[in-house]
Amino acid sequence: MVAPTAKKTVMVLESNPATTTKIQSFLGALTVSSFIVIWLSSAASPLILFISLRGEHYKTAAFILLITIIAYLPWKRGPISRCVQSFIDQNHPKYYDGVSIVFEGEKSLHRNTVRRSLQSTPMVPFVSAGPYCSPVQPCMVSVGKPGSAARPSMNSYLKNGEDCALPPGGFEEATLTSTSQDRVFIKKRYGFVRLCLKYGVAIRPVYVFGEGKLFSNVQGFWRNRLALNRFGIPTIVVWGRWFFPLLPKKGVKIHIVVGKPIILPKIENPTKEEVATWHNKYIGELKRIYDEYKEVAYGSDKGKVAKVEVW
């Protein structure tokens, strides 16, 4: 698989299903399914805690609270978390029918140089909303570096010069997921652009081709479902493998493109017009990435007719 030659790119990961053993595929499935089950448990844990207290099941409630306390203690990353992280890094990509990651704009770097740089660089916060504050979630992401997408937290990260990985689409983009139509939810997401302008932070748009094909999802009723998303309520109804619906479908190739940095000026109090201008540039770069790499990701025939809907 070769990236478009119009711009210098570096392929930092490319897994080949032809060389993946059955054991590696099984370990990949185990990693993916474990992640999904723990995530769902995390999302449901506040409700379970509430029901336990109402039903006077104090042992269950105490167990959840104990996990919460343990999870939020200031643990340092040790050998166990590093081993778990290494296991995930090695086996997670083996589940899919190929995973590749491309960086744009790395003009003078060899792929191994970028890999070594990524391995030696401290983890950046992966900031999100959703179940971040639930009792189980921190246990799952303790091997990485979780973060909150709340405005005070984002201000703190950027003020301290930390890099962040932010999925701006949130619950809404998950709701819109379709196996037959690529969609992004970004038109009303101005907050991250405003903060990046405030601190003069560059933005690298990222697009993951094939992600929407991993699960089937009920379509329609968008207005009602998106309205619930605004209250932090997920409205996805998804299924993957027939024998285990929580496991992603097989036969999907994942192609991740990390776009070149969008260099933003530092504006302490950006106006709505300035935020809108740079927000439109971000959307333009996201569309450019999609259009330039869709044939690489989906093949010539499917890629030529593929389009991304911007919501």
mmCIF file of C-alpha atoms in Angstrom:
data_model
loop_
_atom_site.group_PDB
_atom_site.id
_atom_site.type_symbol
_atom_site.label_atom_id
_atom_site.label_comp_id
_atom_site.label_asym_id
_atom_site.label_seq_id
_atom_site.Cartn_x
_atom_site.Cartn_y
_atom_site.Cartn_z
ATOM 1 C CA MET A 1 0.000 0.000 0.000
ATOM 2 C CA VAL A 2 1.521 3.306 -1.083
ATOM 3 C CA ALA A 3 0.351 6.731 0.015
ATOM 4 C CA PRO A 4 -0.218 9.489 -2.555
ATOM 5 C CA THR A 5 3.062 10.922 -3.792
ATOM 6 C CA ALA A 6 1.903 14.541 -3.919
ATOM 7 C CA LYS A 7 3.093 15.067 -0.340
ATOM 8 C CA LYS A 8 5.873 13.451 1.625
ATOM 9 C CA THR A 9 4.490 10.831 4.007
ATOM 10 C CA VAL A 10 5.898 8.285 6.416
ATOM 11 C CA MET A 11 4.231 4.903 6.998
ATOM 12 C CA VAL A 12 4.789 4.129 10.689
ATOM 13 C CA LEU A 13 2.663 0.983 10.916
ATOM 14 C CA GLU A 14 1.495 -1.526 8.369
ATOM 15 C CA SER A 15 0.213 -4.931 9.444
ATOM 16 C CA ASN A 16 -0.193 -7.682 6.861
ATOM 17 C CA PRO A 17 -2.995 -10.225 7.464
ATOM 18 C CA ALA A 18 -1.147 -12.755 5.297
ATOM 19 C CA THR A 19 1.561 -13.034 7.960
ATOM 20 C CA THR A 20 -0.808 -13.032 10.941
ATOM 21 C CA THR A 21 -1.103 -16.400 12.705
ATOM 22 C CA LYS A 22 -4.316 -17.775 14.174
ATOM 23 C CA ILE A 23 -2.944 -17.280 17.671
ATOM 24 C CA GLN A 24 -2.184 -13.624 16.920
ATOM 25 C CA SER A 25 -5.663 -13.180 15.462
ATOM 26 C CA PHE A 26 -7.189 -14.758 18.593
ATOM 27 C CA LEU A 27 -5.141 -12.511 20.890
ATOM 28 C CA GLY A 28 -6.227 -9.545 18.809
ATOM 29 C CA ALA A 29 -9.882 -10.544 19.198
ATOM 30 C CA LEU A 30 -9.345 -11.008 22.935
ATOM 31 C CA THR A 31 -7.818 -7.529 23.215
ATOM 32 C CA VAL A 32 -10.600 -5.839 21.235
ATOM 33 C CA SER A 33 -13.463 -7.648 22.992
ATOM 34 C CA SER A 34 -11.950 -6.990 26.434
ATOM 35 C CA PHE A 35 -11.697 -3.290 25.644
ATOM 36 C CA ILE A 36 -15.334 -3.130 24.510
ATOM 37 C CA VAL A 37 -16.714 -5.123 27.463
ATOM 38 C CA ILE A 38 -14.807 -3.002 29.992
ATOM 39 C CA TRP A 39 -15.876 0.207 28.236
ATOM 40 C CA LEU A 40 -19.532 -0.831 28.371
ATOM 41 C CA SER A 41 -19.154 -1.822 32.017
ATOM 42 C CA SER A 42 -17.673 1.593 32.645
ATOM 43 C CA ALA A 43 -20.555 3.329 30.908
ATOM 44 C CA ALA A 44 -23.090 1.305 32.892
ATOM 45 C CA SER A 45 -21.342 1.539 36.263
ATOM 46 C CA PRO A 46 -23.016 4.796 37.429
ATOM 47 C CA LEU A 47 -26.427 3.251 36.743
ATOM 48 C CA ILE A 48 -25.415 0.022 38.517
ATOM 49 C CA LEU A 49 -24.220 2.075 41.482
ATOM 50 C CA PHE A 50 -27.532 3.953 41.632
ATOM 51 C CA ILE A 51 -29.589 0.744 41.420
ATOM 52 C CA SER A 52 -27.402 -0.899 44.072
ATOM 53 C CA LEU A 53 -27.950 1.956 46.496
ATOM 54 C CA ARG A 54 -31.689 2.097 45.825
ATOM 55 C CA GLY A 55 -31.962 -1.660 46.253
ATOM 56 C CA GLU A 56 -29.794 -1.614 49.390
ATOM 57 C CA HIS A 57 -27.170 -3.871 47.791
ATOM 58 C CA TYR A 58 -24.444 -2.137 49.707
ATOM 59 C CA LYS A 59 -21.706 -4.685 49.006
ATOM 60 C CA THR A 60 -22.018 -4.098 45.260
ATOM 61 C CA ALA A 61 -22.103 -0.333 45.765
ATOM 62 C CA ALA A 62 -19.072 -0.494 48.059
ATOM 63 C CA PHE A 63 -17.152 -2.551 45.473
ATOM 64 C CA ILE A 64 -17.833 0.016 42.736
ATOM 65 C CA LEU A 65 -16.813 2.870 45.027
ATOM 66 C CA LEU A 66 -13.632 1.008 45.980
ATOM 67 C CA ILE A 67 -12.726 0.625 42.293
ATOM 68 C CA THR A 68 -13.381 4.330 41.831
ATOM 69 C CA ILE A 69 -11.028 5.284 44.639
ATOM 70 C CA ILE A 70 -8.298 2.909 43.467
ATOM 71 C CA ALA A 71 -8.632 4.007 39.841
ATOM 72 C CA TYR A 72 -8.272 7.704 40.619
ATOM 73 C CA LEU A 73 -5.273 7.386 42.913
ATOM 74 C CA PRO A 74 -2.134 9.001 41.415
ATOM 75 C CA TRP A 75 -0.540 5.748 40.314
ATOM 76 C CA LYS A 76 2.703 5.891 38.388
ATOM 77 C CA ARG A 77 3.108 3.769 35.277
ATOM 78 C CA GLY A 78 5.017 0.672 36.317
ATOM 79 C CA PRO A 79 6.116 -2.624 34.749
ATOM 80 C CA ILE A 80 2.606 -4.114 34.817
ATOM 81 C CA SER A 81 1.001 -1.236 32.918
ATOM 82 C CA ARG A 82 3.894 -1.204 30.436
ATOM 83 C CA CYS A 83 3.474 -4.945 29.826
ATOM 84 C CA VAL A 84 -0.270 -4.513 29.282
ATOM 85 C CA GLN A 85 0.353 -1.569 26.937
ATOM 86 C CA SER A 86 2.918 -3.616 24.988
ATOM 87 C CA PHE A 87 0.455 -6.526 24.712
ATOM 88 C CA ILE A 88 -2.250 -4.208 23.375
ATOM 89 C CA ASP A 89 0.107 -2.516 20.896
ATOM 90 C CA GLN A 90 1.325 -5.829 19.508
ATOM 91 C CA ASN A 91 -1.955 -7.733 19.303
ATOM 92 C CA HIS A 92 -4.724 -5.181 18.782
ATOM 93 C CA PRO A 93 -3.850 -4.521 15.078
ATOM 94 C CA LYS A 94 -3.706 -8.271 14.378
ATOM 95 C CA TYR A 95 -7.469 -8.613 14.647
ATOM 96 C CA TYR A 96 -8.210 -6.537 11.561
ATOM 97 C CA ASP A 97 -7.513 -7.364 7.919
ATOM 98 C CA GLY A 98 -4.673 -4.889 7.845
ATOM 99 C CA VAL A 99 -3.895 -1.696 9.763
ATOM 100 C CA SER A 100 -1.757 1.148 8.443
ATOM 101 C CA ILE A 101 -0.873 4.568 9.841
ATOM 102 C CA VAL A 102 0.498 7.379 7.685
ATOM 103 C CA PHE A 103 1.967 10.684 8.869
ATOM 104 C CA GLU A 104 1.992 13.647 6.506
ATOM 105 C CA GLY A 105 4.683 16.277 6.432
ATOM 106 C CA GLU A 106 7.517 14.233 7.972
ATOM 107 C CA LYS A 107 9.878 15.317 5.206
ATOM 108 C CA SER A 108 13.271 14.134 6.349
ATOM 109 C CA LEU A 109 12.363 11.219 8.577
ATOM 110 C CA HIS A 110 12.557 7.510 7.919
ATOM 111 C CA ARG A 111 9.663 5.355 9.146
ATOM 112 C CA ASN A 112 11.862 3.687 11.803
ATOM 113 C CA THR A 113 12.906 7.119 13.077
ATOM 114 C CA VAL A 114 9.259 8.102 13.502
ATOM 115 C CA ARG A 115 8.508 4.783 15.210
ATOM 116 C CA ARG A 116 11.355 5.211 17.690
ATOM 117 C CA SER A 117 10.245 8.772 18.310
ATOM 118 C CA LEU A 118 6.677 7.644 19.020
ATOM 119 C CA GLN A 119 7.870 4.876 21.340
ATOM 120 C CA SER A 120 10.137 7.171 23.352
ATOM 121 C CA THR A 121 7.769 10.147 23.541
ATOM 122 C CA PRO A 122 5.633 10.431 26.704
ATOM 123 C CA MET A 123 1.982 9.592 26.071
ATOM 124 C CA VAL A 124 -0.324 12.500 25.327
ATOM 125 C CA PRO A 125 -3.716 12.719 27.027
ATOM 126 C CA PHE A 126 -6.525 11.117 25.020
ATOM 127 C CA VAL A 127 -9.271 13.492 26.052
ATOM 128 C CA SER A 128 -12.940 12.603 25.852
ATOM 129 C CA ALA A 129 -16.271 13.122 27.522
ATOM 130 C CA GLY A 130 -18.654 10.243 28.044
ATOM 131 C CA PRO A 131 -17.764 7.765 30.778
ATOM 132 C CA TYR A 132 -14.482 9.430 31.754
ATOM 133 C CA CYS A 133 -15.776 10.088 35.281
ATOM 134 C CA SER A 134 -17.340 6.660 35.776
ATOM 135 C CA PRO A 135 -15.828 4.243 38.281
ATOM 136 C CA VAL A 136 -14.423 1.638 35.888
ATOM 137 C CA GLN A 137 -13.110 3.745 32.989
ATOM 138 C CA PRO A 138 -9.787 4.818 34.558
ATOM 139 C CA CYS A 139 -8.877 1.166 35.221
ATOM 140 C CA MET A 140 -9.187 0.440 31.519
ATOM 141 C CA VAL A 141 -7.095 3.394 30.392
ATOM 142 C CA SER A 142 -4.559 3.352 33.197
ATOM 143 C CA VAL A 143 -2.103 1.770 30.791
ATOM 144 C CA GLY A 144 -2.399 4.906 28.651
ATOM 145 C CA LYS A 145 -2.998 8.512 29.585
ATOM 146 C CA PRO A 146 -6.674 9.416 29.846
ATOM 147 C CA GLY A 147 -7.933 12.952 30.024
ATOM 148 C CA SER A 148 -11.120 14.948 30.245
ATOM 149 C CA ALA A 149 -12.496 17.044 27.395
ATOM 150 C CA ALA A 150 -14.063 19.464 29.865
ATOM 151 C CA ARG A 151 -13.047 23.078 29.235
ATOM 152 C CA PRO A 152 -11.040 23.512 32.484
ATOM 153 C CA SER A 153 -9.025 20.358 31.746
ATOM 154 C CA MET A 154 -8.393 21.352 28.134
ATOM 155 C CA ASN A 155 -7.261 24.792 29.260
ATOM 156 C CA SER A 156 -4.865 23.173 31.696
ATOM 157 C CA TYR A 157 -3.365 20.797 29.115
ATOM 158 C CA LEU A 158 -2.790 23.468 26.485
ATOM 159 C CA LYS A 159 -1.611 26.097 28.953
ATOM 160 C CA ASN A 160 1.051 23.650 30.161
ATOM 161 C CA GLY A 161 2.144 22.927 26.593
ATOM 162 C CA GLU A 162 0.812 19.360 26.501
ATOM 163 C CA ASP A 163 -0.244 17.722 23.258
ATOM 164 C CA CYS A 164 -3.740 16.196 23.261
ATOM 165 C CA ALA A 165 -5.595 13.646 21.182
ATOM 166 C CA LEU A 166 -9.239 14.708 20.916
ATOM 167 C CA PRO A 167 -12.090 12.990 19.005
ATOM 168 C CA PRO A 168 -14.252 16.097 18.404
ATOM 169 C CA GLY A 169 -17.198 14.155 16.968
ATOM 170 C CA GLY A 170 -18.124 12.650 20.341
ATOM 171 C CA PHE A 171 -21.310 10.652 20.840
ATOM 172 C CA GLU A 172 -22.876 12.335 17.819
ATOM 173 C CA GLU A 173 -20.337 10.932 15.386
ATOM 174 C CA ALA A 174 -20.795 7.454 16.883
ATOM 175 C CA THR A 175 -24.555 7.818 16.429
ATOM 176 C CA LEU A 176 -24.118 8.694 12.758
ATOM 177 C CA THR A 177 -21.843 5.709 12.053
ATOM 178 C CA SER A 178 -22.795 3.736 8.959
ATOM 179 C CA THR A 179 -21.183 0.835 7.114
ATOM 180 C CA SER A 180 -22.148 2.323 3.747
ATOM 181 C CA GLN A 181 -21.592 6.061 4.243
ATOM 182 C CA ASP A 182 -18.654 7.879 5.842
ATOM 183 C CA ARG A 183 -19.731 10.716 8.146
ATOM 184 C CA VAL A 184 -18.073 13.193 10.491
ATOM 185 C CA PHE A 185 -19.783 15.409 13.059
ATOM 186 C CA ILE A 186 -17.787 18.631 13.133
ATOM 187 C CA LYS A 187 -19.845 21.614 11.902
ATOM 188 C CA LYS A 188 -20.807 22.748 15.412
ATOM 189 C CA ARG A 189 -17.553 21.791 17.128
ATOM 190 C CA TYR A 190 -15.847 25.176 17.564
ATOM 191 C CA GLY A 191 -14.525 24.825 21.111
ATOM 192 C CA PHE A 192 -11.239 23.044 20.366
ATOM 193 C CA VAL A 193 -10.403 25.567 17.637
ATOM 194 C CA ARG A 194 -11.045 28.472 20.002
ATOM 195 C CA LEU A 195 -8.730 26.961 22.629
ATOM 196 C CA CYS A 196 -5.994 26.231 20.079
ATOM 197 C CA LEU A 197 -6.154 29.849 18.929
ATOM 198 C CA LYS A 198 -5.991 31.069 22.523
ATOM 199 C CA TYR A 199 -2.759 29.177 23.167
ATOM 200 C CA GLY A 200 -1.336 29.202 19.636
ATOM 201 C CA VAL A 201 -1.430 25.410 19.303
ATOM 202 C CA ALA A 202 -1.216 23.642 15.941
ATOM 203 C CA ILE A 203 -3.926 21.132 14.977
ATOM 204 C CA ARG A 204 -3.282 17.866 13.116
ATOM 205 C CA PRO A 205 -6.493 16.515 11.554
ATOM 206 C CA VAL A 206 -6.776 12.713 11.627
ATOM 207 C CA TYR A 207 -9.078 10.503 9.589
ATOM 208 C CA VAL A 208 -9.593 6.767 10.160
ATOM 209 C CA PHE A 209 -10.745 4.998 7.012
ATOM 210 C CA GLY A 210 -12.742 1.813 7.612
ATOM 211 C CA GLU A 211 -13.733 2.617 11.184
ATOM 212 C CA GLY A 212 -17.413 2.960 10.298
ATOM 213 C CA LYS A 213 -17.443 -0.498 8.698
ATOM 214 C CA LEU A 214 -16.535 -2.328 11.908
ATOM 215 C CA PHE A 215 -20.102 -2.311 13.283
ATOM 216 C CA SER A 216 -23.557 -2.150 11.779
ATOM 217 C CA ASN A 217 -25.641 0.608 13.346
ATOM 218 C CA VAL A 218 -29.347 1.421 13.236
ATOM 219 C CA GLN A 219 -29.932 4.357 10.904
ATOM 220 C CA GLY A 220 -32.451 7.187 11.070
ATOM 221 C CA PHE A 221 -34.287 9.131 13.782
ATOM 222 C CA TRP A 222 -31.307 11.491 13.732
ATOM 223 C CA ARG A 223 -32.980 14.498 15.346
ATOM 224 C CA ASN A 224 -34.148 12.578 18.411
ATOM 225 C CA ARG A 225 -30.935 10.600 18.793
ATOM 226 C CA LEU A 226 -28.655 13.620 18.398
ATOM 227 C CA ALA A 227 -30.794 15.529 20.915
ATOM 228 C CA LEU A 228 -30.168 12.796 23.494
ATOM 229 C CA ASN A 229 -26.448 12.910 22.702
ATOM 230 C CA ARG A 230 -26.361 16.529 23.890
ATOM 231 C CA PHE A 231 -27.193 15.228 27.374
ATOM 232 C CA GLY A 232 -24.362 12.699 27.226
ATOM 233 C CA ILE A 233 -26.651 9.757 26.417
ATOM 234 C CA PRO A 234 -25.313 7.291 23.790
ATOM 235 C CA THR A 235 -27.888 6.353 21.150
ATOM 236 C CA ILE A 236 -26.025 3.750 19.136
ATOM 237 C CA VAL A 237 -27.532 0.333 18.421
ATOM 238 C CA VAL A 238 -24.612 -1.607 16.980
ATOM 239 C CA TRP A 239 -23.651 -5.188 16.227
ATOM 240 C CA GLY A 240 -20.551 -6.795 14.778
ATOM 241 C CA ARG A 241 -19.896 -10.552 14.545
ATOM 242 C CA TRP A 242 -23.003 -12.730 14.537
ATOM 243 C CA PHE A 243 -21.784 -14.940 17.401
ATOM 244 C CA PHE A 244 -20.577 -11.984 19.520
ATOM 245 C CA PRO A 245 -22.184 -8.692 18.474
ATOM 246 C CA LEU A 246 -19.729 -6.650 20.553
ATOM 247 C CA LEU A 247 -16.792 -7.889 18.474
ATOM 248 C CA PRO A 248 -16.034 -5.798 15.336
ATOM 249 C CA LYS A 249 -16.645 -7.338 11.932
ATOM 250 C CA LYS A 250 -13.830 -9.088 10.119
ATOM 251 C CA GLY A 251 -12.744 -8.244 6.591
ATOM 252 C CA VAL A 252 -12.149 -4.567 7.371
ATOM 253 C CA LYS A 253 -8.907 -2.741 6.635
ATOM 254 C CA ILE A 254 -8.085 0.261 8.807
ATOM 255 C CA HIS A 255 -6.088 3.097 7.234
ATOM 256 C CA ILE A 256 -5.243 6.033 9.499
ATOM 257 C CA VAL A 257 -3.955 9.301 8.076
ATOM 258 C CA VAL A 258 -2.434 11.909 10.388
ATOM 259 C CA GLY A 259 -2.568 15.137 8.408
ATOM 260 C CA LYS A 260 0.061 17.825 8.278
ATOM 261 C CA PRO A 261 -0.124 20.415 11.093
ATOM 262 C CA ILE A 262 -2.395 23.424 10.683
ATOM 263 C CA ILE A 263 -0.372 26.257 12.195
ATOM 264 C CA LEU A 264 -2.658 28.602 14.119
ATOM 265 C CA PRO A 265 -1.769 32.098 15.332
ATOM 266 C CA LYS A 266 -1.916 32.877 19.044
ATOM 267 C CA ILE A 267 -4.971 35.051 19.736
ATOM 268 C CA GLU A 268 -5.811 35.540 23.420
ATOM 269 C CA ASN A 269 -9.486 36.344 22.783
ATOM 270 C CA PRO A 270 -10.403 35.198 19.271
ATOM 271 C CA THR A 271 -13.580 36.577 17.742
ATOM 272 C CA LYS A 272 -16.358 34.378 16.383
ATOM 273 C CA GLU A 273 -15.230 35.260 12.867
ATOM 274 C CA GLU A 274 -11.625 34.225 13.576
ATOM 275 C CA VAL A 275 -12.750 30.953 15.148
ATOM 276 C CA ALA A 276 -15.044 30.260 12.184
ATOM 277 C CA THR A 277 -12.240 30.976 9.711
ATOM 278 C CA TRP A 278 -9.844 28.486 11.263
ATOM 279 C CA HIS A 279 -12.641 25.990 11.891
ATOM 280 C CA ASN A 280 -13.424 26.057 8.159
ATOM 281 C CA LYS A 281 -9.723 25.523 7.394
ATOM 282 C CA TYR A 282 -9.744 22.472 9.651
ATOM 283 C CA ILE A 283 -12.798 21.044 7.858
ATOM 284 C CA GLY A 284 -11.138 21.790 4.533
ATOM 285 C CA GLU A 285 -8.015 19.860 5.558
ATOM 286 C CA LEU A 286 -10.143 16.959 6.811
ATOM 287 C CA LYS A 287 -11.930 16.799 3.448
ATOM 288 C CA ARG A 288 -8.605 17.020 1.609
ATOM 289 C CA ILE A 289 -7.247 14.051 3.573
ATOM 290 C CA TYR A 290 -10.362 12.055 2.772
ATOM 291 C CA ASP A 291 -10.301 12.848 -0.942
ATOM 292 C CA GLU A 292 -6.550 12.228 -1.343
ATOM 293 C CA TYR A 293 -6.411 8.909 0.507
ATOM 294 C CA LYS A 294 -9.813 7.315 -0.090
ATOM 295 C CA GLU A 295 -8.587 5.294 -3.068
ATOM 296 C CA VAL A 296 -5.570 4.104 -1.076
ATOM 297 C CA ALA A 297 -7.860 3.000 1.740
ATOM 298 C CA TYR A 298 -10.797 1.571 -0.194
ATOM 299 C CA GLY A 299 -9.279 0.618 -3.518
ATOM 300 C CA SER A 300 -9.603 2.377 -6.838
ATOM 301 C CA ASP A 301 -13.190 1.399 -7.694
ATOM 302 C CA LYS A 302 -14.801 2.056 -4.286
ATOM 303 C CA GLY A 303 -12.578 5.020 -3.544
ATOM 304 C CA LYS A 304 -13.582 6.958 -6.663
ATOM 305 C CA VAL A 305 -17.250 7.038 -5.630
ATOM 306 C CA ALA A 306 -16.722 7.343 -1.873
ATOM 307 C CA LYS A 307 -17.798 10.624 -0.252
ATOM 308 C CA VAL A 308 -17.779 11.896 3.311
ATOM 309 C CA GLU A 309 -20.803 13.650 4.784
ATOM 310 C CA VAL A 310 -20.001 16.573 7.070
ATOM 311 C CA TRP A 311 -22.634 17.091 9.745
#
